[in-house]
Coordinates of N, CA, C and O and ligand atoms in Angstrom, one line a residue:
M1 N 80.2 106.6 105.7 CA 81.2 106.4 106.7 C 82.5 107.0 106.3 O 83.0 106.7 105.2
K2 N 83.1 107.7 107.2 CA 84.4 108.3 106.9 C 85.5 107.3 107.2 O 85.5 106.6 108.2
D3 N 86.5 107.3 106.3 CA 87.6 106.4 106.5 C 88.6 107.0 107.5 O 89.2 108.1 107.2
A4 N 88.9 106.4 108.6 CA 89.8 106.9 109.6 C 91.2 107.1 109.1 O 92.0 107.9 109.6
K5 N 91.6 106.3 108.0 CA 92.9 106.5 107.4 C 93.1 107.9 106.8 O 94.2 108.3 106.6
L6 N 92.0 108.6 106.6 CA 92.1 109.9 105.9 C 92.1 111.1 106.9 O 92.0 112.2 106.5
T7 N 92.2 110.8 108.2 CA 92.1 111.8 109.2 C 93.2 112.9 109.0 O 92.9 114.1 109.0
A8 N 94.4 112.5 108.7 CA 95.6 113.4 108.5 C 95.3 114.2 107.3 O 95.5 115.5 107.3
Y9 N 94.8 113.6 106.2 CA 94.5 114.3 105.0 C 93.5 115.4 105.2 O 93.6 116.5 104.7
R10 N 92.4 115.1 105.9 CA 91.3 116.1 106.2 C 91.8 117.2 107.1 O 91.4 118.3 106.9
K11 N 92.6 116.9 108.1 CA 93.1 117.9 109.1 C 93.8 119.0 108.4 O 93.8 120.1 108.8
K12 N 94.6 118.6 107.3 CA 95.4 119.6 106.7 C 94.7 120.6 105.8 O 95.3 121.5 105.3
R13 N 93.4 120.3 105.5 CA 92.7 121.0 104.4 C 91.4 121.6 104.9 O 90.7 121.1 105.7
D14 N 91.1 122.8 104.3 CA 89.8 123.5 104.6 C 89.0 123.3 103.3 O 89.3 124.0 102.3
F15 N 88.0 122.4 103.3 CA 87.3 122.1 102.1 C 86.3 123.1 101.7 O 85.7 123.1 100.6
A16 N 86.2 124.2 102.5 CA 85.4 125.3 102.1 C 86.3 126.2 101.1 O 85.7 126.9 100.3
L17 N 87.6 126.0 101.1 CA 88.5 126.8 100.3 C 89.1 126.0 99.2 O 89.4 126.6 98.1
T18 N 89.4 124.8 99.4 CA 90.1 124.0 98.3 C 89.1 123.1 97.6 O 88.1 122.6 98.2
S19 N 89.3 122.9 96.3 CA 88.4 122.0 95.6 C 88.8 120.6 95.5 O 88.3 119.7 94.8
E20 N 89.9 120.3 96.3 CA 90.3 118.9 96.4 C 89.2 118.0 97.0 O 88.4 118.5 97.8
P21 N 89.2 116.7 96.7 CA 88.1 115.9 97.2 C 88.1 115.6 98.7 O 89.2 115.6 99.3
K22 N 87.0 115.5 99.3 CA 86.9 115.3 100.8 C 87.1 113.8 101.1 O 87.5 113.5 102.2
G23 N 86.9 113.0 100.1 CA 87.1 111.5 100.4 C 86.0 110.9 101.1 O 86.1 110.1 102.0
E24 N 84.8 111.2 100.6 CA 83.6 110.7 101.2 C 82.8 109.7 100.4 O 81.9 109.0 100.8
S25 N 83.1 109.7 99.1 CA 82.3 108.9 98.2 C 82.9 107.4 98.3 O 84.0 107.2 98.7
H26 N 82.0 106.5 98.0 CA 82.4 105.1 98.0 C 82.7 104.7 96.6 O 81.9 104.1 95.9
A27 N 84.0 104.9 96.2 CA 84.4 104.6 94.9 C 84.3 103.1 94.7 O 84.7 102.3 95.6
Q28 N 83.7 102.7 93.6 CA 83.6 101.3 93.3 C 84.9 100.6 93.1 O 85.8 101.1 92.4
K29 N 85.1 99.5 93.8 CA 86.4 98.8 93.7 C 86.5 98.2 92.3 O 85.7 97.4 91.8
Q30 N 87.6 98.5 91.6 CA 87.9 97.9 90.3 C 88.7 96.7 90.5 O 89.3 96.5 91.5
K31 N 88.8 95.9 89.4 CA 89.5 94.7 89.5 C 91.0 94.9 89.7 O 91.7 94.3 90.5
R32 N 91.5 95.9 88.9 CA 93.0 96.2 89.0 C 93.2 97.4 89.9 O 92.4 98.4 89.8
S33 N 94.3 97.5 90.6 CA 94.6 98.7 91.4 C 95.1 99.8 90.5 O 95.7 99.6 89.5
I34 N 94.8 101.0 90.9 CA 95.2 102.2 90.1 C 96.4 102.9 90.8 O 96.6 102.8 91.9
F35 N 97.1 103.6 89.9 CA 98.2 104.5 90.4 C 98.0 105.8 89.7 O 97.4 105.9 88.6
V36 N 98.5 106.9 90.3 CA 98.5 108.2 89.6 C 99.7 108.9 90.1 O 100.3 108.7 91.2
I37 N 100.3 109.7 89.2 CA 101.4 110.6 89.5 C 101.0 112.0 89.2 O 100.6 112.3 88.0
Q38 N 100.9 112.9 90.2 CA 100.5 114.3 90.0 C 101.8 115.2 90.1 O 102.5 115.1 91.1
K39 N 102.0 116.0 89.1 CA 103.1 117.0 89.1 C 102.5 118.1 89.9 O 101.4 118.6 89.6
H40 N 103.2 118.6 91.0 CA 102.6 119.5 91.9 C 103.6 120.7 92.1 O 104.7 120.5 92.7
A41 N 103.3 121.8 91.6 CA 104.1 123.0 91.9 C 103.5 123.7 93.1 O 102.5 124.4 93.1
A42 N 104.2 123.4 94.2 CA 103.8 124.0 95.5 C 105.0 124.9 95.9 O 105.7 125.5 95.1
T43 N 105.4 124.9 97.2 CA 106.6 125.6 97.6 C 107.8 125.1 96.9 O 108.6 125.9 96.4
H44 N 107.9 123.8 96.7 CA 108.9 123.2 95.9 C 108.2 122.3 94.9 O 107.2 121.6 95.2
L45 N 108.6 122.3 93.6 CA 108.1 121.4 92.6 C 108.4 119.9 93.0 O 109.5 119.6 93.4
H46 N 107.4 119.0 92.9 CA 107.6 117.6 93.2 C 106.6 116.8 92.4 O 105.6 117.4 91.8
Y47 N 106.7 115.5 92.4 CA 105.8 114.6 91.8 C 105.2 113.8 92.9 O 105.9 113.1 93.7
D48 N 103.8 113.8 93.0 CA 103.2 112.9 94.0 C 102.8 111.6 93.4 O 102.0 111.5 92.5
F49 N 103.5 110.6 93.9 CA 103.3 109.2 93.4 C 102.3 108.5 94.3 O 102.5 108.5 95.5
R50 N 101.2 108.0 93.8 CA 100.1 107.4 94.6 C 99.7 106.1 94.1 O 99.4 105.9 92.9
L51 N 99.6 105.1 95.1 CA 99.3 103.7 94.8 C 98.0 103.4 95.5 O 98.0 103.6 96.8
E52 N 97.0 102.8 94.8 CA 95.9 102.3 95.5 C 96.2 101.0 96.3 O 96.6 100.0 95.7
I53 N 96.2 101.1 97.6 CA 96.4 100.0 98.5 C 95.4 100.0 99.6 O 95.3 101.0 100.4
G54 N 94.5 99.0 99.7 CA 93.5 99.0 100.8 C 92.5 100.1 100.7 O 92.2 100.8 101.8
N55 N 92.0 100.4 99.5 CA 90.9 101.4 99.3 C 91.3 102.8 99.6 O 90.4 103.7 99.6
I56 N 92.5 103.2 99.7 CA 93.0 104.6 99.7 C 94.2 104.7 98.9 O 94.7 103.7 98.3
L57 N 94.7 105.9 98.7 CA 95.9 106.1 97.9 C 97.1 106.3 98.9 O 97.2 107.4 99.5
K58 N 98.0 105.3 98.9 CA 99.3 105.5 99.6 C 100.1 106.5 98.8 O 100.0 106.5 97.6
S59 N 100.7 107.5 99.5 CA 101.3 108.6 98.7 C 102.7 108.9 99.1 O 103.1 108.8 100.3
W60 N 103.5 109.3 98.1 CA 104.9 109.7 98.3 C 105.2 110.9 97.5 O 104.7 111.1 96.3
A61 N 106.0 111.9 98.0 CA 106.4 113.0 97.2 C 107.8 112.8 96.7 O 108.7 112.4 97.5
I62 N 108.0 112.8 95.4 CA 109.3 112.6 94.8 C 109.8 113.9 94.2 O 109.3 114.3 93.2
P63 N 110.8 114.5 94.8 CA 111.3 115.8 94.4 C 111.7 115.8 92.9 O 111.4 116.7 92.2
K64 N 112.5 114.8 92.5 CA 113.0 114.8 91.1 C 112.1 114.1 90.1 O 112.3 114.1 88.9
G65 N 111.0 113.4 90.6 CA 110.1 112.7 89.7 C 110.7 111.3 89.4 O 111.8 111.0 89.7
P66 N 109.9 110.5 88.6 CA 110.4 109.1 88.3 C 111.5 109.1 87.2 O 111.6 110.1 86.5
S67 N 112.2 108.0 87.2 CA 113.2 107.9 86.1 C 113.1 106.6 85.4 O 112.5 105.6 86.0
L68 N 113.5 106.5 84.2 CA 113.4 105.3 83.4 C 114.8 104.5 83.5 O 114.9 103.4 83.0
N69 N 115.7 105.2 84.2 CA 117.1 104.6 84.3 C 117.3 103.8 85.6 O 117.2 104.4 86.7
P70 N 117.5 102.5 85.5 CA 117.6 101.6 86.7 C 118.8 102.0 87.6 O 118.9 101.6 88.7
Q71 N 119.7 102.9 87.0 CA 120.9 103.3 87.9 C 120.5 104.5 88.7 O 121.3 104.9 89.6
E72 N 119.3 105.1 88.5 CA 119.0 106.3 89.3 C 118.0 106.0 90.4 O 116.9 105.5 90.1
K73 N 118.3 106.2 91.6 CA 117.4 106.0 92.7 C 116.7 107.3 93.1 O 117.4 108.3 93.3
R74 N 115.4 107.3 93.0 CA 114.7 108.6 93.3 C 114.1 108.6 94.7 O 113.3 107.7 95.1
L75 N 114.5 109.6 95.5 CA 114.0 109.7 96.9 C 112.5 110.0 96.8 O 112.0 110.8 96.1
A76 N 111.8 109.2 97.6 CA 110.3 109.3 97.7 C 109.9 109.5 99.2 O 110.1 108.5 100.0
I77 N 109.4 110.6 99.6 CA 109.1 110.9 101.0 C 107.6 110.6 101.2 O 106.7 111.1 100.5
E78 N 107.3 109.6 102.1 CA 105.9 109.2 102.3 C 105.1 110.4 102.9 O 105.6 111.1 103.8
T79 N 103.9 110.6 102.4 CA 103.0 111.6 102.8 C 101.7 111.0 103.3 O 101.6 109.8 103.2
E80 N 100.8 111.8 103.7 CA 99.5 111.3 104.2 C 98.7 110.6 103.1 O 98.7 110.9 102.0
D81 N 97.9 109.5 103.6 CA 97.0 108.8 102.7 C 96.0 109.8 102.0 O 95.5 110.7 102.7
H82 N 95.7 109.6 100.8 CA 94.7 110.4 100.1 C 93.5 109.5 99.7 O 93.7 108.3 99.5
P83 N 92.4 110.2 99.5 CA 91.2 109.4 99.1 C 91.4 108.9 97.6 O 92.1 109.6 96.9
L84 N 90.7 107.9 97.3 CA 90.8 107.3 95.9 C 90.4 108.4 94.9 O 91.0 108.4 93.8
E85 N 89.4 109.2 95.2 CA 89.0 110.2 94.2 C 90.1 111.2 93.8 O 89.9 111.9 92.8
Y86 N 91.1 111.2 94.6 CA 92.2 112.2 94.3 C 92.8 111.9 93.0 O 93.5 112.8 92.4
K87 N 92.7 110.7 92.5 CA 93.3 110.3 91.2 C 92.7 111.2 90.1 O 93.4 111.3 89.0
D88 N 91.6 111.8 90.3 CA 91.0 112.7 89.2 C 91.3 114.2 89.5 O 90.8 115.0 88.7
F89 N 92.0 114.5 90.5 CA 92.2 115.9 90.8 C 93.3 116.6 90.0 O 94.5 116.2 90.0
E90 N 92.9 117.6 89.3 CA 93.9 118.4 88.5 C 93.3 119.9 88.7 O 92.2 120.1 88.6
G91 N 94.2 120.8 89.0 CA 93.7 122.2 89.1 C 94.6 123.0 90.1 O 95.7 122.7 90.3
I92 N 93.9 123.9 90.7 CA 94.6 124.9 91.6 C 94.2 124.7 93.0 O 93.0 124.7 93.3
I93 N 95.2 124.6 93.9 CA 94.9 124.6 95.3 C 95.2 126.0 95.8 O 96.3 126.6 95.5
P94 N 94.2 126.7 96.4 CA 94.4 128.1 96.7 C 95.6 128.4 97.6 O 96.0 127.5 98.5
E95 N 96.2 129.5 97.4 CA 97.3 129.9 98.2 C 96.9 130.0 99.7 O 95.8 130.4 100.0
G96 N 97.8 129.6 100.6 CA 97.5 129.6 102.0 C 97.0 128.3 102.5 O 97.0 127.9 103.6
Q97 N 96.4 127.5 101.5 CA 96.0 126.1 101.8 C 97.1 125.2 101.8 O 98.1 125.4 101.2
Y98 N 97.0 124.0 102.5 CA 98.0 123.0 102.5 C 98.3 122.6 101.0 O 97.4 122.2 100.3
G99 N 99.6 122.6 100.6 CA 99.9 122.3 99.2 C 99.5 123.3 98.2 O 99.4 123.0 97.0
G100 N 99.3 124.5 98.6 CA 98.8 125.6 97.7 C 99.7 125.6 96.5 O 100.9 125.6 96.6
G101 N 99.1 125.7 95.3 CA 99.8 125.7 94.1 C 99.0 125.0 92.9 O 97.8 125.0 93.0
T102 N 99.7 124.4 92.0 CA 99.1 123.9 90.8 C 99.3 122.4 90.7 O 100.4 121.9 91.0
V103 N 98.3 121.6 90.4 CA 98.4 120.1 90.3 C 98.0 119.7 88.9 O 97.0 120.1 88.3
L104 N 98.8 118.8 88.3 CA 98.6 118.3 86.9 C 98.7 116.8 87.0 O 99.5 116.2 87.7
I105 N 97.8 116.1 86.3 CA 97.8 114.6 86.3 C 98.8 114.2 85.3 O 98.6 114.2 84.1
W106 N 100.0 113.9 85.8 CA 101.2 113.6 84.9 C 101.1 112.2 84.3 O 101.5 112.0 83.1
D107 N 100.6 111.3 85.1 CA 100.5 109.9 84.5 C 99.4 109.2 85.4 O 99.2 109.5 86.6
R108 N 98.8 108.2 84.8 CA 97.8 107.4 85.5 C 97.6 106.1 84.8 O 97.8 106.0 83.6
G109 N 97.2 105.1 85.6 CA 97.0 103.8 85.0 C 96.7 102.7 86.0 O 96.3 103.1 87.2
T110 N 97.0 101.5 85.7 CA 96.8 100.4 86.7 C 98.2 99.8 87.0 O 99.1 100.0 86.3
Y111 N 98.2 99.0 88.0 CA 99.4 98.3 88.4 C 99.1 97.1 89.1 O 98.0 96.9 89.6
E112 N 100.1 96.2 89.2 CA 99.9 95.0 89.9 C 101.3 94.6 90.6 O 102.3 95.1 90.2
S113 N 101.2 93.8 91.6 CA 102.4 93.4 92.2 C 103.2 92.4 91.3 O 102.6 91.7 90.5
Y114 N 104.5 92.3 91.5 CA 105.3 91.4 90.7 C 106.0 90.5 91.6 O 106.7 90.9 92.5
P115 N 105.9 89.2 91.5 CA 105.0 88.5 90.6 C 103.5 88.7 91.1 O 103.3 88.9 92.3
N116 N 102.6 88.7 90.2 CA 101.2 89.0 90.6 C 100.7 88.0 91.6 O 101.1 86.9 91.7
G117 N 99.8 88.5 92.5 CA 99.2 87.6 93.5 C 99.6 87.9 94.9 O 99.0 87.4 95.8
L118 N 100.8 88.6 95.0 CA 101.3 88.8 96.4 C 100.5 90.0 97.0 O 99.9 90.8 96.3
S119 N 100.5 90.1 98.3 CA 99.7 91.1 99.0 C 100.4 92.4 99.0 O 101.5 92.6 99.5
L120 N 99.7 93.4 98.4 CA 100.3 94.8 98.3 C 100.4 95.4 99.7 O 101.4 96.1 100.1
E121 N 99.4 95.1 100.5 CA 99.3 95.7 101.9 C 100.5 95.2 102.7 O 101.1 95.9 103.4
K122 N 100.7 93.9 102.6 CA 101.8 93.2 103.3 C 103.2 93.8 102.9 O 104.0 94.1 103.7
D123 N 103.3 93.9 101.6 CA 104.6 94.4 101.0 C 104.8 95.9 101.4 O 105.9 96.3 101.7
Y124 N 103.7 96.6 101.5 CA 103.8 98.0 101.9 C 104.3 98.1 103.4 O 105.2 98.8 103.7
Q125 N 103.7 97.2 104.2 CA 104.1 97.2 105.7 C 105.5 96.8 105.8 O 106.3 97.4 106.7
K126 N 106.0 95.9 105.0 CA 107.4 95.5 105.0 C 108.3 96.5 104.4 O 109.5 96.5 104.6
G127 N 107.8 97.5 103.7 CA 108.6 98.5 103.1 C 109.3 98.1 101.9 O 110.4 98.5 101.6
N128 N 108.7 97.2 101.1 CA 109.3 96.6 99.9 C 108.3 96.3 98.9 O 107.8 95.2 98.9
L129 N 107.9 97.3 98.0 CA 106.9 97.0 97.0 C 107.7 96.8 95.7 O 108.6 97.5 95.3
D130 N 107.2 95.7 95.0 CA 107.7 95.4 93.6 C 106.5 95.3 92.7 O 105.7 94.5 92.9
I131 N 106.4 96.3 91.8 CA 105.2 96.4 91.0 C 105.4 96.6 89.5 O 106.5 97.0 89.1
T132 N 104.4 96.3 88.8 CA 104.5 96.5 87.3 C 103.4 97.6 87.0 O 102.2 97.4 87.3
L133 N 103.9 98.7 86.4 CA 103.0 99.8 86.1 C 102.5 99.7 84.6 O 103.2 99.3 83.7
E134 N 101.2 100.1 84.4 CA 100.7 100.1 83.1 C 100.0 101.5 83.0 O 98.8 101.7 83.1
G135 N 100.9 102.5 82.8 CA 100.4 103.9 82.7 C 100.5 104.3 81.2 O 100.8 103.5 80.3
E136 N 100.3 105.7 81.0 CA 100.5 106.2 79.7 C 102.0 106.6 79.5 O 102.5 106.4 78.4
K137 N 102.6 107.0 80.5 CA 104.0 107.4 80.4 C 105.0 106.3 81.0 O 106.0 106.0 80.4
L138 N 104.6 105.8 82.2 CA 105.4 104.8 82.8 C 104.8 103.4 82.6 O 103.6 103.2 82.8
K139 N 105.7 102.5 82.2 CA 105.4 101.1 82.1 C 106.5 100.2 82.6 O 107.6 100.6 82.7
G140 N 106.1 99.0 82.9 CA 107.1 98.1 83.4 C 107.3 98.1 84.9 O 106.5 98.7 85.6
R141 N 108.4 97.4 85.2 CA 108.6 97.1 86.6 C 109.4 98.1 87.4 O 110.3 98.7 86.9
Y142 N 108.9 98.5 88.6 CA 109.6 99.4 89.5 C 109.6 98.8 90.9 O 108.7 98.0 91.3
V143 N 110.6 99.1 91.7 CA 110.6 98.8 93.1 C 110.5 100.1 93.9 O 111.1 101.1 93.5
I144 N 109.9 100.0 95.0 CA 109.9 101.2 96.0 C 110.1 100.6 97.4 O 109.4 99.8 97.9
R145 N 111.3 101.0 97.9 CA 111.8 100.4 99.2 C 112.0 101.5 100.2 O 112.6 102.5 100.0
R146 N 111.5 101.1 101.4 CA 111.7 102.1 102.6 C 113.1 102.0 103.1 O 113.7 100.9 103.3
I147 N 113.8 103.1 103.2 CA 115.2 103.2 103.7 C 115.3 103.8 105.0 O 116.3 103.7 105.7
R148 N 114.3 104.6 105.4 CA 114.3 105.2 106.7 C 112.9 105.4 107.3 O 112.0 105.9 106.6
N149 N 112.8 105.0 108.6 CA 111.5 105.2 109.2 C 111.4 106.6 109.9 O 112.3 107.4 109.7
G150 N 110.4 106.8 110.6 CA 110.2 108.1 111.3 C 108.9 108.7 110.9 O 108.0 108.1 110.4
E151 N 108.8 110.0 111.2 CA 107.5 110.7 111.0 C 107.2 110.8 109.5 O 106.1 110.7 109.1
K152 N 108.3 111.1 108.7 CA 108.2 111.1 107.3 C 109.1 110.0 106.7 O 110.3 110.3 106.4
P153 N 108.6 108.8 106.6 CA 109.5 107.7 106.2 C 110.0 108.0 104.7 O 109.3 108.6 103.9
Q154 N 111.3 107.6 104.5 CA 111.9 107.8 103.2 C 112.0 106.5 102.5 O 112.4 105.5 103.1
W155 N 111.7 106.6 101.2 CA 111.7 105.4 100.4 C 112.6 105.7 99.1 O 112.8 106.9 98.9
L156 N 112.9 104.7 98.4 CA 113.5 105.0 97.1 C 112.7 104.3 96.0 O 112.3 103.2 96.1
L157 N 112.5 105.1 94.9 CA 111.8 104.5 93.7 C 112.8 104.2 92.7 O 113.6 105.1 92.3
I158 N 112.9 102.9 92.3 CA 113.9 102.5 91.3 C 113.3 101.7 90.2 O 112.5 100.8 90.4
K159 N 113.7 102.1 89.0 CA 113.2 101.3 87.8 C 114.0 100.0 87.8 O 115.2 99.9 88.0
V160 N 113.3 98.9 87.5 CA 113.9 97.6 87.3 C 114.2 97.4 85.8 O 113.4 97.8 85.0
K161 N 115.4 96.9 85.6 CA 115.8 96.6 84.2 C 114.7 95.8 83.4 O 114.5 94.6 83.8
D162 N 114.1 96.3 82.4 CA 113.3 95.5 81.6 C 113.2 96.2 80.2 O 113.9 97.2 80.0
E163 N 112.3 95.8 79.4 CA 112.2 96.4 78.0 C 111.8 97.9 78.0 O 112.0 98.6 77.0
Y164 N 111.3 98.4 79.2 CA 110.9 99.8 79.2 C 111.9 100.7 79.9 O 111.8 101.9 79.9
A165 N 113.0 100.1 80.4 CA 114.1 100.9 81.0 C 114.8 101.7 79.9 O 114.8 101.2 78.7
D166 N 115.3 102.8 80.2 CA 116.0 103.7 79.2 C 117.0 104.6 79.9 O 116.7 105.3 80.8
L167 N 118.3 104.4 79.5 CA 119.3 105.1 80.2 C 119.5 106.6 79.7 O 120.1 107.4 80.4
Q168 N 118.9 106.9 78.6 CA 119.1 108.2 78.0 C 117.9 109.2 78.3 O 118.1 110.3 78.6
R169 N 116.7 108.7 78.1 CA 115.5 109.5 78.0 C 115.1 110.1 79.4 O 114.9 109.3 80.3
D170 N 114.9 111.4 79.5 CA 114.4 112.0 80.7 C 112.9 112.1 80.5 O 112.4 113.0 79.9
I171 N 112.2 111.2 81.2 CA 110.7 111.2 81.0 C 110.0 112.4 81.6 O 108.9 112.8 81.1
T172 N 110.7 113.1 82.5 CA 110.0 114.3 83.1 C 110.0 115.5 82.1 O 109.3 116.5 82.4
K173 N 110.8 115.4 81.0 CA 110.7 116.4 80.0 C 109.3 116.4 79.4 O 108.9 117.4 78.8
D174 N 108.6 115.3 79.4 CA 107.2 115.3 79.0 C 106.4 115.9 80.1 O 106.1 115.2 81.1
N175 N 106.1 117.1 80.0 CA 105.5 117.9 81.1 C 104.0 118.2 81.0 O 103.5 119.0 81.7
K176 N 103.3 117.4 80.1 CA 101.9 117.7 79.9 C 101.0 116.7 80.7 O 101.4 115.6 81.0
S177 N 99.8 117.2 81.0 CA 98.8 116.4 81.7 C 98.3 115.3 80.7 O 98.1 115.6 79.6
I178 N 98.2 114.1 81.2 CA 97.6 113.0 80.4 C 96.1 113.2 80.3 O 95.4 112.6 79.5
L179 N 95.5 114.0 81.2 CA 94.1 114.2 81.2 C 93.7 115.4 80.2 O 92.8 115.2 79.4
S180 N 94.3 116.5 80.4 CA 93.9 117.7 79.7 C 94.9 118.1 78.6 O 94.6 118.9 77.7
G181 N 96.1 117.5 78.6 CA 97.1 117.9 77.6 C 97.8 119.2 78.0 O 98.6 119.7 77.2
K182 N 97.4 119.8 79.1 CA 98.0 121.1 79.5 C 99.2 121.0 80.3 O 99.5 120.0 81.0
T183 N 100.1 122.0 80.3 CA 101.2 122.1 81.2 C 100.7 122.8 82.4 O 99.6 123.4 82.5
L184 N 101.6 122.9 83.5 CA 101.3 123.6 84.7 C 100.9 125.1 84.4 O 100.0 125.6 84.9
K185 N 101.7 125.7 83.5 CA 101.5 127.1 83.1 C 100.1 127.3 82.5 O 99.5 128.3 82.7
E186 N 99.7 126.3 81.7 CA 98.4 126.4 81.0 C 97.3 126.2 81.9 O 96.2 126.8 81.7
I187 N 97.5 125.4 83.0 CA 96.4 125.3 84.0 C 96.3 126.5 84.9 O 95.2 126.9 85.2
N188 N 97.5 127.1 85.2 CA 97.5 128.3 86.1 C 98.4 129.3 85.5 O 99.6 129.5 86.0
P189 N 98.0 130.1 84.5 CA 98.8 131.1 83.9 C 99.4 132.2 84.8 O 100.4 132.8 84.5
E190 N 98.7 132.4 85.9 CA 99.1 133.5 86.8 C 100.3 133.1 87.7 O 100.9 134.0 88.3
A191 N 100.5 131.8 87.9 CA 101.5 131.4 88.8 C 102.9 131.3 88.2 O 103.0 131.2 87.0
Q192 N 103.9 131.3 89.1 CA 105.3 131.2 88.6 C 105.6 129.7 88.6 O 105.6 129.1 89.6
H193 N 106.0 129.2 87.4 CA 106.3 127.8 87.4 C 107.7 127.6 86.7 O 108.1 128.4 85.9
D194 N 108.4 126.5 87.1 CA 109.7 126.2 86.5 C 109.5 125.8 85.1 O 108.6 125.1 84.8
Ligands
MN1 MN1 102.1 117.3 96.7

């Protein structure tokens, strides 16, 4: 059975041409929800931040990427829901296809709501997620708040002050895939990357 939530995702892509997942498999529900951040060199470089909510990946494009500094608010533009299997996608999207460019799995792990036990789906609807990440690069508490509705709702991703907050360190300097250890350039040597 196809998930109707993925209609927008499928409409944008020609699966005869791109190796991105179609979103047809029935991924086994794990105990903890997963998150993934994919660094994506398309027309503009951005980071795709995805949270498992309700058996799909809710997705945001963050032009500057995440920050460890609680004083920095990072704009996160909501994009179409992605299938759960997208958490494993790293590689090249052919030119001319939607999002054509290079994708690297920048971080991945599990997360839970803070305090645990609250409904992620409800918080998402309200536009106010408060979560604790357990990734390889990102850890600790973050909030993601909707600031503008519309066709492409805008949210802000903000680090909450805790033991993992850091005012100095630019985490995006760490530009390797947590899956392959490769940079964008190493995944796609022929493309122009920043
Ligand atoms: Mn993207």
